[in-house]
mmCIF file of C-alpha atoms in Angstrom:
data_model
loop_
_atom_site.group_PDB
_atom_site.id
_atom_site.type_symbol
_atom_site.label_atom_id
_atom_site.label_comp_id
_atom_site.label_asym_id
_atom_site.label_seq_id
_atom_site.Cartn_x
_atom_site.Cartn_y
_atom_site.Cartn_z
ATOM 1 C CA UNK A 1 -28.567 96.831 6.956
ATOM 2 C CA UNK A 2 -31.812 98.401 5.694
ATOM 3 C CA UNK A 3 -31.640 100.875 3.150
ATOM 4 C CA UNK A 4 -34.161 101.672 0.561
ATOM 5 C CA UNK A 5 -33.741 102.259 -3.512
ATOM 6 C CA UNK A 6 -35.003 105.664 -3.188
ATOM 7 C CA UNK A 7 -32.511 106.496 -0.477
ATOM 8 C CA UNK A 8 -29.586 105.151 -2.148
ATOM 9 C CA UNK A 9 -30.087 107.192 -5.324
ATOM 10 C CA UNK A 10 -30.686 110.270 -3.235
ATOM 11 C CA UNK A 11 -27.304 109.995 -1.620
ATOM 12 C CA UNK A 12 -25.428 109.405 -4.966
ATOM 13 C CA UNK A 13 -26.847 112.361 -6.507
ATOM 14 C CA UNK A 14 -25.983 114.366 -3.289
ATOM 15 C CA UNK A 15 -22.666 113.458 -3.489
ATOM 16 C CA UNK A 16 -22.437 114.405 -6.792
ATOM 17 C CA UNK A 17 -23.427 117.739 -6.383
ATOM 18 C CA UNK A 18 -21.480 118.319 -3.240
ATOM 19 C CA UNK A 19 -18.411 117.605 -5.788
ATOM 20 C CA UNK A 20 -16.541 120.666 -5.068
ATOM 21 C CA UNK A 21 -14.668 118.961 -2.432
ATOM 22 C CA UNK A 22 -15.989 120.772 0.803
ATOM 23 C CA UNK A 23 -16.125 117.823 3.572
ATOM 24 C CA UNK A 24 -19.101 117.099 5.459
ATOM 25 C CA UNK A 25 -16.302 117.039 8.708
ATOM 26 C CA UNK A 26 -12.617 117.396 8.835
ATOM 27 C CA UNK A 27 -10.321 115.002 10.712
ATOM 28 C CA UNK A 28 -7.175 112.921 10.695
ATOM 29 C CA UNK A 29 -6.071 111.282 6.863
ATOM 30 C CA UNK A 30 -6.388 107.373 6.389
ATOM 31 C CA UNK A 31 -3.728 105.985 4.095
ATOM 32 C CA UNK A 32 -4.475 104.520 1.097
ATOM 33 C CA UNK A 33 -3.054 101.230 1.773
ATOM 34 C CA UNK A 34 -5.647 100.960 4.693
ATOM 35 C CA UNK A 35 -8.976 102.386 2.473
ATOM 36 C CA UNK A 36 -7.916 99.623 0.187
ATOM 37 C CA UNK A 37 -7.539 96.971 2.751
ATOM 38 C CA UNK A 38 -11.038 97.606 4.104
ATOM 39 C CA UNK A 39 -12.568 98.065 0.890
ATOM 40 C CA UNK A 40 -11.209 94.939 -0.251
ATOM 41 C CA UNK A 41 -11.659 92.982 2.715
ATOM 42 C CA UNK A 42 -15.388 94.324 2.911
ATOM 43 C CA UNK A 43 -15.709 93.059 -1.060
ATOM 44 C CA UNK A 44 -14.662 89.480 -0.663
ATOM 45 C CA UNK A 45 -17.244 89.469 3.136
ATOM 46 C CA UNK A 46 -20.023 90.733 1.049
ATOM 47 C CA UNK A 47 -19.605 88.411 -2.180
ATOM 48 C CA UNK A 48 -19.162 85.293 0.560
ATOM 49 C CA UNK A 49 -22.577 86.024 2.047
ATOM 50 C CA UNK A 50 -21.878 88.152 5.012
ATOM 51 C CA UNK A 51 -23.914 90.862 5.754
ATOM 52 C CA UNK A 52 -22.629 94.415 5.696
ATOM 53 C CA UNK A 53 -23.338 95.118 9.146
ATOM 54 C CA UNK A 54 -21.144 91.810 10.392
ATOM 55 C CA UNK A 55 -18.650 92.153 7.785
ATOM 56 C CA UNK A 56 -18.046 95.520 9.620
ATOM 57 C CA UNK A 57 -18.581 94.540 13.164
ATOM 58 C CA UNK A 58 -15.727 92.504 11.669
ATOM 59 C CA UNK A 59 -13.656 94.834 10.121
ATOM 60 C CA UNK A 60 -13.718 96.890 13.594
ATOM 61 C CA UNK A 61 -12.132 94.141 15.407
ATOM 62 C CA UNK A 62 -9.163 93.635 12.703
ATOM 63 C CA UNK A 63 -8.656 97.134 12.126
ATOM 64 C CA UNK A 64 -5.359 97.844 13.276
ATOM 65 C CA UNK A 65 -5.572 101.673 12.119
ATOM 66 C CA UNK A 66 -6.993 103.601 15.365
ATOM 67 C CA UNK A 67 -8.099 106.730 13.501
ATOM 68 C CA UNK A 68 -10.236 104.089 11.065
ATOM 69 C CA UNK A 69 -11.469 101.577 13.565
ATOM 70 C CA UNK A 70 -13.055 104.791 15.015
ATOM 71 C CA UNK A 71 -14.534 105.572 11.642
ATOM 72 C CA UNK A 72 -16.274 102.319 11.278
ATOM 73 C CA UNK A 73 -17.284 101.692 14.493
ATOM 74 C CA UNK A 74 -19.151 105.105 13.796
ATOM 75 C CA UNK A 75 -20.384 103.652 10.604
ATOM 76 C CA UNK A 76 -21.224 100.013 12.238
ATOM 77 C CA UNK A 77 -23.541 101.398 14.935
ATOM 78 C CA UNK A 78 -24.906 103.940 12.310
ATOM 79 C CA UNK A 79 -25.722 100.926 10.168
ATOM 80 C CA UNK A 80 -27.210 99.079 13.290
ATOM 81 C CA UNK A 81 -29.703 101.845 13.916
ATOM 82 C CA UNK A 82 -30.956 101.768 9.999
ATOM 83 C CA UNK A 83 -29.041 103.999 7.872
ATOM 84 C CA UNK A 84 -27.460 103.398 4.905
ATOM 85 C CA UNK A 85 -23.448 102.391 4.859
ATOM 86 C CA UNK A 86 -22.968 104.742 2.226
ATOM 87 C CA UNK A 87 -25.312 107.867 4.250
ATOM 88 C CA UNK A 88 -22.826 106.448 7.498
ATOM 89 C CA UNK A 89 -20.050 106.941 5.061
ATOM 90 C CA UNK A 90 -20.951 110.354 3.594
ATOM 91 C CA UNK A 91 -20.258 111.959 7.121
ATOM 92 C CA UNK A 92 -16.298 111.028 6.957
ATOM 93 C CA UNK A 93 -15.772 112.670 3.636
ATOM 94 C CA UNK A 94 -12.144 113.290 4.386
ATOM 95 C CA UNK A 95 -11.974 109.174 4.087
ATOM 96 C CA UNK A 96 -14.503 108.665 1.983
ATOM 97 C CA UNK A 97 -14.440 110.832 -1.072
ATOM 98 C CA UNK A 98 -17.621 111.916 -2.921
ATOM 99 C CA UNK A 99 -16.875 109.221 -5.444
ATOM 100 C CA UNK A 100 -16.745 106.605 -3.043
ATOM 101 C CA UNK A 101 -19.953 107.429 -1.305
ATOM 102 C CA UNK A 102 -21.649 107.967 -4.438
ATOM 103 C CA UNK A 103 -20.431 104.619 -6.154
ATOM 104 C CA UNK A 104 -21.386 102.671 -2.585
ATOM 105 C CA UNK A 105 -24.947 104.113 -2.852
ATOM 106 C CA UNK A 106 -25.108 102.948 -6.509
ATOM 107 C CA UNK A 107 -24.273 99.762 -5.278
ATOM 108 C CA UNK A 108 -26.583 99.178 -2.224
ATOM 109 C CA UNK A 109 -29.362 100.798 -5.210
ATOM 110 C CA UNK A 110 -28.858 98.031 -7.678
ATOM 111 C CA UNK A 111 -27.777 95.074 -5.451
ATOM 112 C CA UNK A 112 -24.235 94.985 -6.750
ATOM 113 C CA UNK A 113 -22.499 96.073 -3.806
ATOM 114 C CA UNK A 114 -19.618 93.233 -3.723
ATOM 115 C CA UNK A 115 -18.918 94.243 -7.416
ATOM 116 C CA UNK A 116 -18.492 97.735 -6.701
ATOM 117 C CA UNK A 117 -16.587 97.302 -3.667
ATOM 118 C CA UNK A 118 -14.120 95.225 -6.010
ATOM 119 C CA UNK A 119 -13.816 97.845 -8.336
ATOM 120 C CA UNK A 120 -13.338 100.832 -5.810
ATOM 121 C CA UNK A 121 -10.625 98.358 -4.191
ATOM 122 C CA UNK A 122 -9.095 97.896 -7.841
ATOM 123 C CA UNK A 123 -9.233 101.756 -8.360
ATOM 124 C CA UNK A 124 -7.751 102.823 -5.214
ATOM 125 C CA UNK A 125 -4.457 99.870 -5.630
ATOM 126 C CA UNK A 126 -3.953 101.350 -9.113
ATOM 127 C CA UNK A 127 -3.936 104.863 -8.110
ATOM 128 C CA UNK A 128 -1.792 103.930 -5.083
ATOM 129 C CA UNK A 129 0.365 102.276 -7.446
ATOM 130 C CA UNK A 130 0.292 104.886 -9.922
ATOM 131 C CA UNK A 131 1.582 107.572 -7.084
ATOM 132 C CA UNK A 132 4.259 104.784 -5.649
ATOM 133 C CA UNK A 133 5.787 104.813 -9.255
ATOM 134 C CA UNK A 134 6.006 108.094 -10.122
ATOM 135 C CA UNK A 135 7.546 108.674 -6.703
ATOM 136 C CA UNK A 136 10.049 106.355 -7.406
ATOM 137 C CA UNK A 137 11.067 107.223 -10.821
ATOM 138 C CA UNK A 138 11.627 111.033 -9.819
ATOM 139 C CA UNK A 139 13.322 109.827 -6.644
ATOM 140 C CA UNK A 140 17.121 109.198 -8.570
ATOM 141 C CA UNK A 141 16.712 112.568 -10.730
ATOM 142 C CA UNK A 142 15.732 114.825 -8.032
ATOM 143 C CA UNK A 143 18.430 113.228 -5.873
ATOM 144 C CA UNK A 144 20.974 113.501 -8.937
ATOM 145 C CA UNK A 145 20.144 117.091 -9.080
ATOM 146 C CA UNK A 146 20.317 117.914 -5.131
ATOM 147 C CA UNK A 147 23.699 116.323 -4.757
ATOM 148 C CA UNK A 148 25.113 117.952 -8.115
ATOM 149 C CA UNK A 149 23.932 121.472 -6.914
ATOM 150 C CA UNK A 150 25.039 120.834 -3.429
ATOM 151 C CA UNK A 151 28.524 119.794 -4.965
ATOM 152 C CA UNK A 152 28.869 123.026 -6.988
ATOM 153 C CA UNK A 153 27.977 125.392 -4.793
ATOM 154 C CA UNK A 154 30.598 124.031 -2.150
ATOM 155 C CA UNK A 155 33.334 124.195 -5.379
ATOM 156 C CA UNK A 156 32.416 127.767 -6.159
ATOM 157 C CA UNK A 157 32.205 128.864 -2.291
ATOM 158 C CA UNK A 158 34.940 127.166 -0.944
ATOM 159 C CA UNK A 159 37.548 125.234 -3.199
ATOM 160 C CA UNK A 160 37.020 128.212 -5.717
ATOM 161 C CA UNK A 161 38.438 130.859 -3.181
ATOM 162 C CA UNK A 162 41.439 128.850 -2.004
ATOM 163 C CA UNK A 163 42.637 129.142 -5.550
ATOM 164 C CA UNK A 164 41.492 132.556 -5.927
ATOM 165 C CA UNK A 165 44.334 133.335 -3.062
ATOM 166 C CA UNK A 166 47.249 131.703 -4.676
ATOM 167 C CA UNK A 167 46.203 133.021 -8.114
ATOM 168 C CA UNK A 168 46.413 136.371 -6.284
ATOM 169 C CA UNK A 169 49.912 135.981 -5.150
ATOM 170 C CA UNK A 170 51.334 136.341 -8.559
ATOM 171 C CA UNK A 171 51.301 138.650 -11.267
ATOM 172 C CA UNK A 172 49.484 136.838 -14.099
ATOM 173 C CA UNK A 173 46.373 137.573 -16.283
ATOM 174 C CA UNK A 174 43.761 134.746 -15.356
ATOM 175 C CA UNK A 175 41.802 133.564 -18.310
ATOM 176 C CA UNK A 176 37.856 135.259 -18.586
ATOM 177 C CA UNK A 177 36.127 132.153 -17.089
ATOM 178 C CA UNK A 178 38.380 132.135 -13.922
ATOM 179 C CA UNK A 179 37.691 135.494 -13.517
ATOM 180 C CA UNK A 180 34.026 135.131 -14.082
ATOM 181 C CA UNK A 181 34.193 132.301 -11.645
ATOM 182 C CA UNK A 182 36.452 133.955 -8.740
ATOM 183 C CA UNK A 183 33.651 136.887 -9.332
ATOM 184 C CA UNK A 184 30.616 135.307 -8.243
ATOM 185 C CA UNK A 185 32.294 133.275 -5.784
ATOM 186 C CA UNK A 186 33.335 136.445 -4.148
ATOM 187 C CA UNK A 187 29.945 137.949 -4.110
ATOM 188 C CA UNK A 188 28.275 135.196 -2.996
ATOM 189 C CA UNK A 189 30.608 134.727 -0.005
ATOM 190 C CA UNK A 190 30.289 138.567 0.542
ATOM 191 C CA UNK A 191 26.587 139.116 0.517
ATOM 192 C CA UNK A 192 25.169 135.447 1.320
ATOM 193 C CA UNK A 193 23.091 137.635 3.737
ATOM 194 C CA UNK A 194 20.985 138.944 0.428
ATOM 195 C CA UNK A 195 21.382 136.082 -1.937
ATOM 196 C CA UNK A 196 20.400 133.520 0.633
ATOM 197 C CA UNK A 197 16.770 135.265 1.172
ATOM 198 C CA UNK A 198 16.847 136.498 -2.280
ATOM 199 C CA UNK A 199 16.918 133.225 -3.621
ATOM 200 C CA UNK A 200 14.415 131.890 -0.966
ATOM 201 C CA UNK A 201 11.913 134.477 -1.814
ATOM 202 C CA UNK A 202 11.842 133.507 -5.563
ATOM 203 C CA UNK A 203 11.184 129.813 -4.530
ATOM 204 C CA UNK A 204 8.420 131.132 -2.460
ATOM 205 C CA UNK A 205 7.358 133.638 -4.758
ATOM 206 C CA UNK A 206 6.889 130.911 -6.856
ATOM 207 C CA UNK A 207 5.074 128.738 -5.107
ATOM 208 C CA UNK A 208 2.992 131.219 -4.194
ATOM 209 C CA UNK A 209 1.925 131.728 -7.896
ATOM 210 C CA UNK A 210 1.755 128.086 -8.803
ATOM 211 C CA UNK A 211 -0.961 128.160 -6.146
ATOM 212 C CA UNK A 212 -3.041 131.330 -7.274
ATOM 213 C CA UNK A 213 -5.571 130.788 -9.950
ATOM 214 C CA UNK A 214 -3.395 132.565 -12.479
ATOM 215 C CA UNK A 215 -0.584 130.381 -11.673
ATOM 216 C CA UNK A 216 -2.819 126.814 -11.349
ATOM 217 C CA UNK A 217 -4.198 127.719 -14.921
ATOM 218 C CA UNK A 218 -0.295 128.832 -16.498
ATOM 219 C CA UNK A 219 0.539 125.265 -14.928
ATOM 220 C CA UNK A 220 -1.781 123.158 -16.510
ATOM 221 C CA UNK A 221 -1.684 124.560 -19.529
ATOM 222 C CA UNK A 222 1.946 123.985 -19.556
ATOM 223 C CA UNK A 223 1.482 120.627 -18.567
ATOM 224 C CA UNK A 224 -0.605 119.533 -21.004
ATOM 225 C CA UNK A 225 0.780 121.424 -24.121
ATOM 226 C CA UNK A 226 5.197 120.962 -23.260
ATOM 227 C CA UNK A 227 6.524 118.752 -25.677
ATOM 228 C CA UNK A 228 8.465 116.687 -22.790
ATOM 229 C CA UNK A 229 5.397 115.769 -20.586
ATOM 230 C CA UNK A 230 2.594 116.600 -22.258
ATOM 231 C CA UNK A 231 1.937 112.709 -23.731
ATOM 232 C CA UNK A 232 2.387 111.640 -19.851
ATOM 233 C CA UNK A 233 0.105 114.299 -18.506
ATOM 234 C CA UNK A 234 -2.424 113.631 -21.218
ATOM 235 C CA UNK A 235 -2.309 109.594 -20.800
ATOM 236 C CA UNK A 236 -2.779 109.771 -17.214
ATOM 237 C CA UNK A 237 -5.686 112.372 -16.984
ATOM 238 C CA UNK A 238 -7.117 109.959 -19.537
ATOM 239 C CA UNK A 239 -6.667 107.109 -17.607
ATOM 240 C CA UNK A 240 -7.626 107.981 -14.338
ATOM 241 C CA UNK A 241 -10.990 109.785 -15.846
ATOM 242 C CA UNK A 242 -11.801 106.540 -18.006
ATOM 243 C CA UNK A 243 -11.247 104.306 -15.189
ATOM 244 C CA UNK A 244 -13.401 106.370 -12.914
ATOM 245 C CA UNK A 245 -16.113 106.650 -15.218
ATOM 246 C CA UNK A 246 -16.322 103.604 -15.866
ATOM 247 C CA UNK A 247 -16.795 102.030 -12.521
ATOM 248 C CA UNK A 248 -19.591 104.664 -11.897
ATOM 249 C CA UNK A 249 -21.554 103.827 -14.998
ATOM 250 C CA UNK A 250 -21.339 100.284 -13.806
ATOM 251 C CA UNK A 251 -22.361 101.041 -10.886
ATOM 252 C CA UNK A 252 -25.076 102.832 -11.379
ATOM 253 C CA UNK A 253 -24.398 106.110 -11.064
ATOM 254 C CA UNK A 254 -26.363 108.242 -12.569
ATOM 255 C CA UNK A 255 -24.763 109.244 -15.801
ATOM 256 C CA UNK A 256 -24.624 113.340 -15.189
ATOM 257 C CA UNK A 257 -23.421 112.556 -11.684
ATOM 258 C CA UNK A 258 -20.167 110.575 -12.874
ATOM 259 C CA UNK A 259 -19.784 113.232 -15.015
ATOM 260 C CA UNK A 260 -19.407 115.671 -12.021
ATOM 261 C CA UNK A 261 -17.709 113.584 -10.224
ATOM 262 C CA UNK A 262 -15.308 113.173 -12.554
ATOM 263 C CA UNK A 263 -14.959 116.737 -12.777
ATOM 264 C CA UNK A 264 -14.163 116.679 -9.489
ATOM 265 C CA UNK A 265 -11.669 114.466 -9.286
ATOM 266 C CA UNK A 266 -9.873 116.051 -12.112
ATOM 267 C CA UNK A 267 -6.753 118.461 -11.317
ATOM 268 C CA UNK A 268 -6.199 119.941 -14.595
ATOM 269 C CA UNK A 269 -8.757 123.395 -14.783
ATOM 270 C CA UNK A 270 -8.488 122.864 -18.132
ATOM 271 C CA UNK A 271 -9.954 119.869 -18.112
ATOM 272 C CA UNK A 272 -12.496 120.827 -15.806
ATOM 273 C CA UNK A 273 -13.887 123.365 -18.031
ATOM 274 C CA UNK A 274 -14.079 120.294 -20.778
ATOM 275 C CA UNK A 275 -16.245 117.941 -18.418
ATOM 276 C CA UNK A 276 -18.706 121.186 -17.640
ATOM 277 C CA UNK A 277 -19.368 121.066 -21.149
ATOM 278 C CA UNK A 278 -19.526 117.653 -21.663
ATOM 279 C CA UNK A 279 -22.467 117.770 -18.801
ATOM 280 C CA UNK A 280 -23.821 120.448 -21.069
ATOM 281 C CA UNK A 281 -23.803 118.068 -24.288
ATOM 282 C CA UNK A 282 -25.490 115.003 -22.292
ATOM 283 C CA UNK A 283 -28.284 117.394 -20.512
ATOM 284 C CA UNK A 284 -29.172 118.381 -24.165
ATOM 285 C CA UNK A 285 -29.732 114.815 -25.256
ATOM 286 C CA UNK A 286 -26.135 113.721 -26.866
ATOM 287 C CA UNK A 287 -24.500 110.090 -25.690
ATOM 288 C CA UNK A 288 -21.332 110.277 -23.347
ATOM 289 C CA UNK A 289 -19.137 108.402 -26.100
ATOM 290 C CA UNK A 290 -20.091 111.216 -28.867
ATOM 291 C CA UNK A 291 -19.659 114.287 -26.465
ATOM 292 C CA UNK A 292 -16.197 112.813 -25.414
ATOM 293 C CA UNK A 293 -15.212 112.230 -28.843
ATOM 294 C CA UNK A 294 -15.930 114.919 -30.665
ATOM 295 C CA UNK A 295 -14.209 116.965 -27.837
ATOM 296 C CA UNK A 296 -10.912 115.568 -28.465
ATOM 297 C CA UNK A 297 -10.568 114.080 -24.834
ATOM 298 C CA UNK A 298 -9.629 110.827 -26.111
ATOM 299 C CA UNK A 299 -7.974 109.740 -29.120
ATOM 300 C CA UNK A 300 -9.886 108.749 -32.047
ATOM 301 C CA UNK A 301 -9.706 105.226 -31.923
ATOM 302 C CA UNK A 302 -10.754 105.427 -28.133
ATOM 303 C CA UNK A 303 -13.663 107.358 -28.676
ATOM 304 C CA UNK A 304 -14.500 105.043 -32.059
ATOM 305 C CA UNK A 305 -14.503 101.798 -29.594
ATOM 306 C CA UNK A 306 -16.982 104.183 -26.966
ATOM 307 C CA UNK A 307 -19.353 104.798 -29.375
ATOM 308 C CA UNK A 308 -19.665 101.273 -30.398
ATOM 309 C CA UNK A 309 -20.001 99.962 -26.549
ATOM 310 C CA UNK A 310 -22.543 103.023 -25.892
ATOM 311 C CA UNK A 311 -24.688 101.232 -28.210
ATOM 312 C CA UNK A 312 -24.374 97.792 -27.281
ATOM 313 C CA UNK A 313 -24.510 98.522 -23.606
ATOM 314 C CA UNK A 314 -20.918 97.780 -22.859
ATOM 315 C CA UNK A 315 -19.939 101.427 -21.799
ATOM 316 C CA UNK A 316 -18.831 100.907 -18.852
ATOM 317 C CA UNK A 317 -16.749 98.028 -18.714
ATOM 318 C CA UNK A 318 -14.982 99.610 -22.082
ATOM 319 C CA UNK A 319 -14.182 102.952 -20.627
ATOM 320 C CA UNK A 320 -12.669 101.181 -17.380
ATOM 321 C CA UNK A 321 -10.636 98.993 -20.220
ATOM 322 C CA UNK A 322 -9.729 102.098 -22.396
ATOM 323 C CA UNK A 323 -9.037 103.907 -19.035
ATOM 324 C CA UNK A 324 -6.276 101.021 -17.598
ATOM 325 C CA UNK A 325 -4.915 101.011 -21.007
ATOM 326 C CA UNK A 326 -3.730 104.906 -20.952
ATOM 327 C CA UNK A 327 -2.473 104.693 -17.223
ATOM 328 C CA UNK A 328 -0.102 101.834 -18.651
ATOM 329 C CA UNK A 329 0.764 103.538 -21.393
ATOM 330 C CA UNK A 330 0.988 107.142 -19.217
ATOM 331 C CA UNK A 331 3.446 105.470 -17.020
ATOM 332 C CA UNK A 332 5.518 103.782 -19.804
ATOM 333 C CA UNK A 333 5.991 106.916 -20.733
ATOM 334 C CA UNK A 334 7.044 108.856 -17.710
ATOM 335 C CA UNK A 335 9.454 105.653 -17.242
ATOM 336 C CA UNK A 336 11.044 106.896 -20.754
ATOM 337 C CA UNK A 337 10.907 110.412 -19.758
ATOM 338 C CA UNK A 338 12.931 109.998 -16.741
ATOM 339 C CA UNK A 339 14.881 107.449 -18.257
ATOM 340 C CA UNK A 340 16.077 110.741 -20.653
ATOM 341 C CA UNK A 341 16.206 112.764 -17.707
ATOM 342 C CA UNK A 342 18.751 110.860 -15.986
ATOM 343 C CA UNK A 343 21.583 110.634 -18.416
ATOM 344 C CA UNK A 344 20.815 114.655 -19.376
ATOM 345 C CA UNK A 345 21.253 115.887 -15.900
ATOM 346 C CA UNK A 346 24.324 113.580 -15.349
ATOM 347 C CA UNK A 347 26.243 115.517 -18.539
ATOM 348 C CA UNK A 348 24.524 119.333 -17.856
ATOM 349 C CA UNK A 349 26.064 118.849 -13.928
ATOM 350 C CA UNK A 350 29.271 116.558 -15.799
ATOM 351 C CA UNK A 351 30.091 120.054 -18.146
ATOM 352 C CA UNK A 352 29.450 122.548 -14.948
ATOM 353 C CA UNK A 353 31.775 120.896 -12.543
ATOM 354 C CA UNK A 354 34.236 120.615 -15.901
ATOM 355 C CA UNK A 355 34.132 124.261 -16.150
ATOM 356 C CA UNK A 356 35.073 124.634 -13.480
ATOM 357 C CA UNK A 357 37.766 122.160 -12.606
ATOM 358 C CA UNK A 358 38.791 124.114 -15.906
ATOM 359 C CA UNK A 359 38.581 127.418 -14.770
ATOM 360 C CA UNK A 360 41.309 126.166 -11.736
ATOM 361 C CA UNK A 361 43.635 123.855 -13.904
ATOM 362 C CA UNK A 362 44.629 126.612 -16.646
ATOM 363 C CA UNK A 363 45.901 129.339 -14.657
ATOM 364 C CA UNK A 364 47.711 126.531 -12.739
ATOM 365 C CA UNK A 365 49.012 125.520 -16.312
ATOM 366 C CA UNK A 366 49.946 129.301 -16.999
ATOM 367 C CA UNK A 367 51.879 129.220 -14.072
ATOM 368 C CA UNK A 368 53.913 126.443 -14.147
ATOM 369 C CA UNK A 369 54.815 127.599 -17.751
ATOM 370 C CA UNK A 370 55.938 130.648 -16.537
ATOM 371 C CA UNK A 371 58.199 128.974 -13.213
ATOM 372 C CA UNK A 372 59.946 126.692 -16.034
ATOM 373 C CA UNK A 373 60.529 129.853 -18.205
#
């Protein structure tokens, strides 16, 4: 592999700018588990000795992924004929994000490319991690909720009516919540043909709005500002942008490019609008650790411990520290959030089915009273 300083720094500050997520080319996804195979695998070739362009001749003939062995036989002949791995890698930017590309040129720039490698690999486990976790902690309330509303609806629209008939058959007032109940359980039974789609459309309608501007913005201010997951939101976006940063300052990318990278790995527009100005701040002169602290995007003590590694030339392996330190603590906390969840759902879906088990079980009461009378 032959590229140049020059080149290298070019390509970072390219991808930086091309942040806004438009790929170079569009094709089929990699999983993550495979990106972080490779990148690993390519880390521990390159700090052994091997040079890139056999550690991916070898990589090509382990790959076991069709859709990437393509990819880096692409990049492997590209690399062969004198480019760059990270301009090879810039033209699969559905596989290789802007960050990626931009932290490998920073690499190949400074002569740290096994380092980097390590720390994209470490990055890409933790965020595959990270998503593993969360899917499994929602996984038991979701599927609490699912069964529980799959469980009433099947009481109201079908045990609920049987009653309804023999109720019918005699002569006695019903108490308000049975007749409440039997109510809805006739309309819905009735006109399922306009509560079905009704209810369909406001799901949709919904969805629809969480993914309009207006709706993206209500979102993430509601995220990051609800008492219930507002710490989680806010300890994660920390994390993930503290980690990120800090791998791309230690990389060697440029500092105003990992700030717009960062931006454009963050979700949140709220957030978004914070890192423009941050770029703002550093452009006029101001150090990374003061912007960011004085903005409120981490805590105090954070910030504090930024400012003191800023000046002693420490800021990157700090922010990647302070960074791993919120994702822990954002995922302790979503494990105590659902953890709440759990036993709240259980008694909300416990006192619905009780009403109406209730709602049956008195007029039955009524009427035995009046059989022994």
């Amino acid at each position: 592999m032959v590229a140049s300083v020059s080149n290298s720094k070019r390509l970072a500050g390219k991808a930086a700018q091309n942040a806004s997520g438009k790929g170079a080319m569009f094709g089929p996804k990699v999983k993550t588990a495979e990106l972080v195979d490779m990148t690993s695998q390519m880390a521990i070739m390159t700090r052994a000795g091997v040079d890139i362009a056999s550690a991916l001749e070898s990589l090509v003939r382990q790959c076991s992924s069709p859709v990437l062995k393509t990819i880096l036989e692409d990049v492997h002949e590209n690399v062969l004929g004198g480019k760059s791995v990270s301009e090879s890698m810039s033209q699969y930017s559905h596989v290789f994000d802007e960050t990626y590309v931009a932290s490998i040129a920073a690499g190949e720039a400074s002569g740290r490319l096994p380092d980097v490698l390590s720390q994209l690999a470490e990055l890409l486990r933790s965020d595959m991690k990270l998503r593993n976790s969360v899917r499994t902690m929602l996984a038991y309330p979701i599927l609490l909720s699912s069964v529980s509303g799959i469980v009433l609806l099947a009481l109201i629209l079908f045990v609920l009516p049987k009653f309804a008939e023999i109720f019918s058959d005699f002569d006695a007032p019903l108490p308000a919540i049975t007749q409440v109940l039997i109510t809805v359980s006739s309309e819905l039974r009735t006109r399922l043909w306009l509560w079905g789609p009704l209810v369909f459309s406001c799901f949709a309608g919904g969805y629809a709005f969480k993914r309009s501007e207006k709706g993206r913005l209500t979102w993430d201010h509601f995220s990051l500002n609800a008492p219930a997951i507002s710490k989680v939101t806010r300890a994660l976006l920390i994390g993930r942008v503290c980690r990120l940063l800090g791998i791309m300052i230690d990389s060697g990318v440029p500092l105003l490019d990992s700030l717009r990278l960062a931006r454009s790995s963050v979700k949140n527009s709220l957030y978004k609008e914070l890192f423009t100005e941050l770029e703002d701040d550093v452009m006029n002169g101001r150090g990374l650790a003061t912007a960011l602290l004085e903005s409120e995007f981490v805590p105090a003590s954070a910030g504090e411990m930024m400012v003191t590694a800023e000046k002693t030339g420490s800021l990157g392996m700090v922010t990647r520290m302070i960074g791993q330190h919120y994702e822990e603590e954002g995922e302790a906390k979503l494990r105590e959030f659902v953890a709440f969840l759990e036993p709240v759902i259980t008694v909300v879906m416990g006192l619905l089915v009780a009403i109406i088990v209730m709602s049956v079980m008195l007029p039955l009461f009524d009427l035995s009273s009046v059989a022994k009378g």
